mmCIF file of N, CA and C in Angstrom:
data_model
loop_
_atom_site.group_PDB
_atom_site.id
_atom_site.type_symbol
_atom_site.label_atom_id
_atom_site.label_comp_id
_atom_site.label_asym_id
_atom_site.label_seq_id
_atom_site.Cartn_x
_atom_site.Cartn_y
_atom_site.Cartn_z
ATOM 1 N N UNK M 1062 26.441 22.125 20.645
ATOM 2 C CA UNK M 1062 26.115 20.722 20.396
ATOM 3 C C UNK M 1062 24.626 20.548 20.090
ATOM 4 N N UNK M 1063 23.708 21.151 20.839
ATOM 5 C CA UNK M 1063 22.273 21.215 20.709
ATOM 6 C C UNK M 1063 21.823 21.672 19.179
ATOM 7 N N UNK M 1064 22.469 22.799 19.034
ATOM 8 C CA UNK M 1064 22.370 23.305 17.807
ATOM 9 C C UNK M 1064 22.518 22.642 16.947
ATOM 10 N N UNK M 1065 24.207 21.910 16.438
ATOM 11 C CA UNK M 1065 24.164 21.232 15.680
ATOM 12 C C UNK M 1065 22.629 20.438 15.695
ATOM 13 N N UNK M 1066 22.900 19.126 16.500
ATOM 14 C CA UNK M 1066 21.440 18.054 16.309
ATOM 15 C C UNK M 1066 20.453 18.783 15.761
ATOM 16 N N UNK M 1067 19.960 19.931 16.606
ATOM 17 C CA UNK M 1067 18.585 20.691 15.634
ATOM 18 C C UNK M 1067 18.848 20.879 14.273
ATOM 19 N N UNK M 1068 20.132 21.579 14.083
ATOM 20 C CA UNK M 1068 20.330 21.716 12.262
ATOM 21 C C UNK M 1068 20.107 20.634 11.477
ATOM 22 N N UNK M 1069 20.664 19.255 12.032
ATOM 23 C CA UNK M 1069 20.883 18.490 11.517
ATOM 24 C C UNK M 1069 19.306 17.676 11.480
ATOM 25 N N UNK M 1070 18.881 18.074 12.426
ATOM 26 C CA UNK M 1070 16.944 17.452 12.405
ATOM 27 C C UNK M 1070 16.310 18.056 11.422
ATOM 28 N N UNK M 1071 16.259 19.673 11.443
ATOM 29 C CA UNK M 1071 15.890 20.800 9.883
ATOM 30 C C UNK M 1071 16.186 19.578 8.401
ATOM 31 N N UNK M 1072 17.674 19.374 8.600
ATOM 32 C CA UNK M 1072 18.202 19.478 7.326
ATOM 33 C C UNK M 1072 17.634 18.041 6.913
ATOM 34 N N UNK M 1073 17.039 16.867 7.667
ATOM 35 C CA UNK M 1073 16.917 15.727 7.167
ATOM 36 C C UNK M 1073 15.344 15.930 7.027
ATOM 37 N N UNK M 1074 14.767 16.393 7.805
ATOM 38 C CA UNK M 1074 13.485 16.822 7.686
ATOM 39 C C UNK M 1074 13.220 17.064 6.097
ATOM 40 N N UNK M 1075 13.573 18.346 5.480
ATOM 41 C CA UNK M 1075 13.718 18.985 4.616
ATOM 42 C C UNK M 1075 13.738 18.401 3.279
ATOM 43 N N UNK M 1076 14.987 17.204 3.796
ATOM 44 C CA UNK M 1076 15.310 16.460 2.368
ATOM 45 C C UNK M 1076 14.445 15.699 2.211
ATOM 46 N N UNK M 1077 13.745 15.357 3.417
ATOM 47 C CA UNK M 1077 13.016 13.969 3.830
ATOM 48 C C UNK M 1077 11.454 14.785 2.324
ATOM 49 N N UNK M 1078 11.112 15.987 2.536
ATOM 50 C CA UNK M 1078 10.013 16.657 2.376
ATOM 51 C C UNK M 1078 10.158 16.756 0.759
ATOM 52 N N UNK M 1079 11.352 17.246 0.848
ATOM 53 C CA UNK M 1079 11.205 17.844 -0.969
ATOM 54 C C UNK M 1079 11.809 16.579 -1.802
ATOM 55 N N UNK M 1080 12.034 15.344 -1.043
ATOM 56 C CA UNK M 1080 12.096 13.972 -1.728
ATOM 57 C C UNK M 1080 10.140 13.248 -2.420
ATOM 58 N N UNK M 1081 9.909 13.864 -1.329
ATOM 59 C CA UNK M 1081 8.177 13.806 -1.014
ATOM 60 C C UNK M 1081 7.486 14.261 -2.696
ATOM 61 N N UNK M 1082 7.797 15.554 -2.169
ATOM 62 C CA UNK M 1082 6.904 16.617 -3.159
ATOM 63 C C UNK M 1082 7.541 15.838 -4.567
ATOM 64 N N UNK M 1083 8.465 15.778 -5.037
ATOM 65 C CA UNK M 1083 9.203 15.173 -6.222
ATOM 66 C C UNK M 1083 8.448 14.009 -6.620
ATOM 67 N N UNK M 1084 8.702 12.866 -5.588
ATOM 68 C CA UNK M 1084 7.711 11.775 -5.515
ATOM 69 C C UNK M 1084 6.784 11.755 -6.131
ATOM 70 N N UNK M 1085 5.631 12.677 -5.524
ATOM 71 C CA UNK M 1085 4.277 12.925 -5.371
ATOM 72 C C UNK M 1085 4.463 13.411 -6.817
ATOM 73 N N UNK M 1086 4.688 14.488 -7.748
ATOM 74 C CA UNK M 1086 4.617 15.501 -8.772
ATOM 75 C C UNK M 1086 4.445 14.381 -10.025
ATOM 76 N N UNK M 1087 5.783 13.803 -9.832
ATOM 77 C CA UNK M 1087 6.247 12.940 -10.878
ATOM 78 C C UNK M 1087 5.041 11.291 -10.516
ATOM 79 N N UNK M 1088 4.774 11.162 -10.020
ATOM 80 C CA UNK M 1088 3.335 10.195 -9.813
ATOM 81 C C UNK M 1088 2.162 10.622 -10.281
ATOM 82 N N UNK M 1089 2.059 12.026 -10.109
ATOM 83 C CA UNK M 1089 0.785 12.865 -10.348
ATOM 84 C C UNK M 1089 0.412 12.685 -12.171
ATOM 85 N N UNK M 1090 1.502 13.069 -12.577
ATOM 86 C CA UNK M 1090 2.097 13.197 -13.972
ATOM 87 C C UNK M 1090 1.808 12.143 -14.654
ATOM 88 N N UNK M 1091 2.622 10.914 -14.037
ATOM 89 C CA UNK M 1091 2.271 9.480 -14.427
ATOM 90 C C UNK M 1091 0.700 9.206 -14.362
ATOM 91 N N UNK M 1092 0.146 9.616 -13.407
ATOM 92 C CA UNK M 1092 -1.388 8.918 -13.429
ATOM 93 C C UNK M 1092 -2.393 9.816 -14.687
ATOM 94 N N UNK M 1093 -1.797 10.717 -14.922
ATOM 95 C CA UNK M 1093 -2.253 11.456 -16.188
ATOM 96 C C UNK M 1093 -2.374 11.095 -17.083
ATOM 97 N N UNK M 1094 -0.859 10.365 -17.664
ATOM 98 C CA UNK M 1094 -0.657 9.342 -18.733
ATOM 99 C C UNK M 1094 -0.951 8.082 -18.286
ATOM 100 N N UNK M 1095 -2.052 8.029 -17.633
ATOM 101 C CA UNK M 1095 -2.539 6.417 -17.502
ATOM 102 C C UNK M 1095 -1.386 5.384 -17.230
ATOM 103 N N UNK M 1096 -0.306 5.422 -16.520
ATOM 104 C CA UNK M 1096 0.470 4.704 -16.112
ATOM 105 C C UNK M 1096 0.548 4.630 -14.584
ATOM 106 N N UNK M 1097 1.085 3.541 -13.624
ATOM 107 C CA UNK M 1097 1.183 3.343 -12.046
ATOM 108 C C UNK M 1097 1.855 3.962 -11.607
ATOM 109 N N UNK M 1098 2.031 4.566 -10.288
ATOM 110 C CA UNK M 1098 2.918 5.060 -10.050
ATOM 111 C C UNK M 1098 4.183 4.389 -9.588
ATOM 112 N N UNK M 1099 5.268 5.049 -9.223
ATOM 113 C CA UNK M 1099 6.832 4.345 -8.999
ATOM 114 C C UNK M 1099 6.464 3.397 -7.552
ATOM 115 N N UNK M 1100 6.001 3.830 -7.003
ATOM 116 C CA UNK M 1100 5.929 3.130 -5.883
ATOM 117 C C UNK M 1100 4.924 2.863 -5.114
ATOM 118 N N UNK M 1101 3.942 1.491 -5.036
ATOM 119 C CA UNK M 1101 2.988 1.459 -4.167
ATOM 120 C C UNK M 1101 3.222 0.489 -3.640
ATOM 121 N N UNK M 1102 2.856 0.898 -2.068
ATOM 122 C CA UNK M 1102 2.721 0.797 -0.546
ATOM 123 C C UNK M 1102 1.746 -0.736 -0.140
ATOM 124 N N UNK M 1103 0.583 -0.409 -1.073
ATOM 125 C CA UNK M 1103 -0.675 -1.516 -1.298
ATOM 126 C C UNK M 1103 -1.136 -1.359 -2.146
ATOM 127 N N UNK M 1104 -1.665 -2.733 -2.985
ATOM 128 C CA UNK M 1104 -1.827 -2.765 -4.368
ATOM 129 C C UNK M 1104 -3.216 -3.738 -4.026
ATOM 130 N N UNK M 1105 -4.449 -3.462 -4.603
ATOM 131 C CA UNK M 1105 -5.638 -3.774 -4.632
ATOM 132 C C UNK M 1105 -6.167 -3.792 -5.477
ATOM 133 N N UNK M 1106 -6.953 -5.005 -5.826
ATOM 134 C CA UNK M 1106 -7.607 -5.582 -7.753
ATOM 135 C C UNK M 1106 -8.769 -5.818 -6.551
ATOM 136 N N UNK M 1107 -10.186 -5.187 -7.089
ATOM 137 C CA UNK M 1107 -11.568 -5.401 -7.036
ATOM 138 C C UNK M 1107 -12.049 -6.219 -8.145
ATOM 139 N N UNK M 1108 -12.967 -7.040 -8.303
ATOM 140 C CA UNK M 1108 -13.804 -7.344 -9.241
ATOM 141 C C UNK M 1108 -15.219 -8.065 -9.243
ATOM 142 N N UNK M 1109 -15.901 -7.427 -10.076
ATOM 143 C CA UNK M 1109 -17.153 -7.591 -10.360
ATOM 144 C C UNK M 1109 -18.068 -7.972 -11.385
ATOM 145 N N UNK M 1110 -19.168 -7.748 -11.549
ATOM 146 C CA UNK M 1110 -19.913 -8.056 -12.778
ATOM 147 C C UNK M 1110 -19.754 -6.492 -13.668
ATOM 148 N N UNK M 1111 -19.800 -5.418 -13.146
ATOM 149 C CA UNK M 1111 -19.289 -4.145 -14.138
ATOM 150 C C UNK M 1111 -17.756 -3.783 -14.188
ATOM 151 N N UNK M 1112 -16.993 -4.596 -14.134
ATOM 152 C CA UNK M 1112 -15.756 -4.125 -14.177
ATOM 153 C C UNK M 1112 -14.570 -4.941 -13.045
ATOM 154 N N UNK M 1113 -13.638 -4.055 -13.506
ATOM 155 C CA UNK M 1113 -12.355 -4.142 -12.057
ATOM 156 C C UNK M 1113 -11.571 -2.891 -11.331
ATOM 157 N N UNK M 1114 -11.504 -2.733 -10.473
ATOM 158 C CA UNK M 1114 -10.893 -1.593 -10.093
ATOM 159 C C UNK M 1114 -9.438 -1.596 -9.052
ATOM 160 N N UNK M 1115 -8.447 -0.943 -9.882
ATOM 161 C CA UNK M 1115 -7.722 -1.505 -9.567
ATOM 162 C C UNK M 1115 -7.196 -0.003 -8.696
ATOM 163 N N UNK M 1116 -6.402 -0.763 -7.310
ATOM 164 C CA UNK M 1116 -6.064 1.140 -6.324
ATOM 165 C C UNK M 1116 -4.533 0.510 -5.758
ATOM 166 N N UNK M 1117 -3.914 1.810 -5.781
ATOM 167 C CA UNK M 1117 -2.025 1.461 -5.662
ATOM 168 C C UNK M 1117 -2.130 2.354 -4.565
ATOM 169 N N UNK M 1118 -1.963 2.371 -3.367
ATOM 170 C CA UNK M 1118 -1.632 3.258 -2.394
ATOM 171 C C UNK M 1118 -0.463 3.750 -2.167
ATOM 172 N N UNK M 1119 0.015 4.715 -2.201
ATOM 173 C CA UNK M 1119 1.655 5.188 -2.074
ATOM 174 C C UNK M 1119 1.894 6.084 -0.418
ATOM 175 N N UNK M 1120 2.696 7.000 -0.657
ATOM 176 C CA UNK M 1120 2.853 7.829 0.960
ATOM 177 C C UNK M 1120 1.887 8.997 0.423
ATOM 178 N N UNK M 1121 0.876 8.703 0.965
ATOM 179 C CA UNK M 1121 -0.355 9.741 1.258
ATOM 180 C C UNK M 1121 -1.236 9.644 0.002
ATOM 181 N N UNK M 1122 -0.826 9.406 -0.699
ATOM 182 C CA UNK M 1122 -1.821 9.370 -2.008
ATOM 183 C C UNK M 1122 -2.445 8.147 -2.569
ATOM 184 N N UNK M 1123 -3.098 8.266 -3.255
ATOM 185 C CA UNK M 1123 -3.307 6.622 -4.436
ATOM 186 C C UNK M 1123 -3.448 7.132 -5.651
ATOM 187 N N UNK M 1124 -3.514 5.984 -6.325
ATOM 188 C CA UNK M 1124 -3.787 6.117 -8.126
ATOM 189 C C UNK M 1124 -4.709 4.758 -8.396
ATOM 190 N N UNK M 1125 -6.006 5.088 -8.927
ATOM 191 C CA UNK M 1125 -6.806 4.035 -8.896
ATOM 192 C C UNK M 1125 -6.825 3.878 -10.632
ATOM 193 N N UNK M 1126 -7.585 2.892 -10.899
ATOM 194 C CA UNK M 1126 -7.962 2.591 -12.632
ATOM 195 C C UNK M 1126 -9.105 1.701 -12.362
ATOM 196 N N UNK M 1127 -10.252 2.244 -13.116
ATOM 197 C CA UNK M 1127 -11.192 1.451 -13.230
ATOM 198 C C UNK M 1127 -11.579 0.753 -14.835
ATOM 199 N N UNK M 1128 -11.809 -0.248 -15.164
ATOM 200 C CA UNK M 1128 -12.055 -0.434 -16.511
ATOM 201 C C UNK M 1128 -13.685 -2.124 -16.140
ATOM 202 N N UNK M 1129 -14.258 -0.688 -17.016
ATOM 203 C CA UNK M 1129 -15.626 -1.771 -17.308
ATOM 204 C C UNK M 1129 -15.627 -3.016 -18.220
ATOM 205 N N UNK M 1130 -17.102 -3.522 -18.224
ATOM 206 C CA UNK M 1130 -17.120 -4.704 -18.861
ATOM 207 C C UNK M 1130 -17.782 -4.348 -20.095
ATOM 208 N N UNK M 1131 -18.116 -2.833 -20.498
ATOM 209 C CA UNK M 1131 -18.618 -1.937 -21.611
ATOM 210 C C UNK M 1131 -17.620 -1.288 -22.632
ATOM 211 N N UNK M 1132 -16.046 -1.573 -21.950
ATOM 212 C CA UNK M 1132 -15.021 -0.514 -22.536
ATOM 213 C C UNK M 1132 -14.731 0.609 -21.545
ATOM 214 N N UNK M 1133 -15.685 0.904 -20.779
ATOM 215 C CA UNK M 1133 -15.542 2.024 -19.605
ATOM 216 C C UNK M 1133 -13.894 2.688 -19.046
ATOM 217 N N UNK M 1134 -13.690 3.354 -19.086
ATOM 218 C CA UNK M 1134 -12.130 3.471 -18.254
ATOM 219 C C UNK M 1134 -12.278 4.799 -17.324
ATOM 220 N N UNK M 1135 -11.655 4.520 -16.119
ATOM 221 C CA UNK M 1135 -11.689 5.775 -15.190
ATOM 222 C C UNK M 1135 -9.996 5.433 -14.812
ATOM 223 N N UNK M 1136 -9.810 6.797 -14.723
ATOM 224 C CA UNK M 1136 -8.040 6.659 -14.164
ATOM 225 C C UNK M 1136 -8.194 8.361 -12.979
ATOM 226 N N UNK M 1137 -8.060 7.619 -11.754
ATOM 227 C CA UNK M 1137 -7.606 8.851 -10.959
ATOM 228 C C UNK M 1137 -6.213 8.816 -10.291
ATOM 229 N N UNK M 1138 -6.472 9.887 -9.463
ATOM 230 C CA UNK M 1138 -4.952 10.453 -8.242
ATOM 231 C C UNK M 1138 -5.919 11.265 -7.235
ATOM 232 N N UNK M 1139 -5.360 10.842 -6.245
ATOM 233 C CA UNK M 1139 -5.962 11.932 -5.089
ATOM 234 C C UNK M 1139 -5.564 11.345 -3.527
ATOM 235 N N UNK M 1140 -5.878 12.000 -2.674
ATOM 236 C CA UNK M 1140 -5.243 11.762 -1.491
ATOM 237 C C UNK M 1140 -5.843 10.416 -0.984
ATOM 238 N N UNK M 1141 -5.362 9.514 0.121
ATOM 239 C CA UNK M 1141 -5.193 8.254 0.232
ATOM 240 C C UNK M 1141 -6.046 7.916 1.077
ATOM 241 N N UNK M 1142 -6.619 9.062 1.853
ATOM 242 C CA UNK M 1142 -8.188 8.954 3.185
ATOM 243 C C UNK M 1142 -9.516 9.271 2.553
ATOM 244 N N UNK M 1143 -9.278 9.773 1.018
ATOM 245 C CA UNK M 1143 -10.554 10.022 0.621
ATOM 246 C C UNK M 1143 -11.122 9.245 -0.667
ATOM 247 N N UNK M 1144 -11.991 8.703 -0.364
ATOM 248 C CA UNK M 1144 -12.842 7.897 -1.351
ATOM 249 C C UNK M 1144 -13.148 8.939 -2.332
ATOM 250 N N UNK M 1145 -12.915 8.134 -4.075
ATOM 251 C CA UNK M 1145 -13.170 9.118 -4.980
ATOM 252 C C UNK M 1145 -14.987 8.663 -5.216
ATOM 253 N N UNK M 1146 -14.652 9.600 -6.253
ATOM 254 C CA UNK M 1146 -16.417 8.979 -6.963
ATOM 255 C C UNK M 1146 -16.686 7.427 -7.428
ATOM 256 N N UNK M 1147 -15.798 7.379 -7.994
ATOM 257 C CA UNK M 1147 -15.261 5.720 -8.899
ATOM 258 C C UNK M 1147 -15.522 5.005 -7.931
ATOM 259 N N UNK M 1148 -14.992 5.175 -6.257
ATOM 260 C CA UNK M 1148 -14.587 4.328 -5.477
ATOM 261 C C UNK M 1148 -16.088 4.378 -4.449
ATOM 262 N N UNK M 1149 -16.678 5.392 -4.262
ATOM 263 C CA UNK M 1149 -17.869 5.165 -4.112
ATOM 264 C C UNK M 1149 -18.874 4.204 -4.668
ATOM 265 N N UNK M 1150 -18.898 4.522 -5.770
ATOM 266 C CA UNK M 1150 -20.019 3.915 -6.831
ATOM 267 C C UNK M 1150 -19.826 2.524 -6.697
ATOM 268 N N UNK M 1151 -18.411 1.978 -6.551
ATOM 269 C CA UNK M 1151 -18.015 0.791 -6.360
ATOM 270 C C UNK M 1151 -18.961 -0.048 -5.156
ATOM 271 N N UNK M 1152 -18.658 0.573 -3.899
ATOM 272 C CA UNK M 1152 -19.211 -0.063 -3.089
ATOM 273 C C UNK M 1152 -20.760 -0.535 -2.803
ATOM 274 N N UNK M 1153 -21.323 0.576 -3.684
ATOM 275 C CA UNK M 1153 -22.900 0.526 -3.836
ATOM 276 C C UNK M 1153 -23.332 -1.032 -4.340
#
């Protein structure tokens, strides 16, 4: 009986994970081609006198877009605890 439950904890775990990685790949991809990803968590529009910056938070990651008041464009991906460069410069 124990066993089962553990298998059955593995096996949802698992799906739970490589639902993840899929997620994540196919988002990664998208933010390449300058498009949002499938699913964000929190959605945040900055704006200023140089621009707007816009950040989609998903499960563990984000996808930000910055576009100036020059034509400027920044498009990233990267993990969801770390401030990029874009997102630095911003706060200055």
């Amino acid at each position: 009986m124990k066993s089962k439950i553990l298998t059955g904890i593995k096996v949802v775990f698992l799906i739970l994970l490589v639902s993840w990685m899929i997620l994540f790949v196919a988002d990664y991809f998208r933010a390449r081609g300058k498009e949002k990803p499938f699913i964000c968590l929190s959605e945040q529009t900055k704006t200023n006198q140089n621009g707007s910056l816009y950040t989609c938070v998903s499960f563990g990651y984000k996808y930000f877009e910055f576009k100036g008041v020059n034509g400027e464009e920044k498009y990233g991906f990267g993990a969801a605890f770390i401030k990029s460069d874009t997102e630095k410069s911003w706060e200055e």
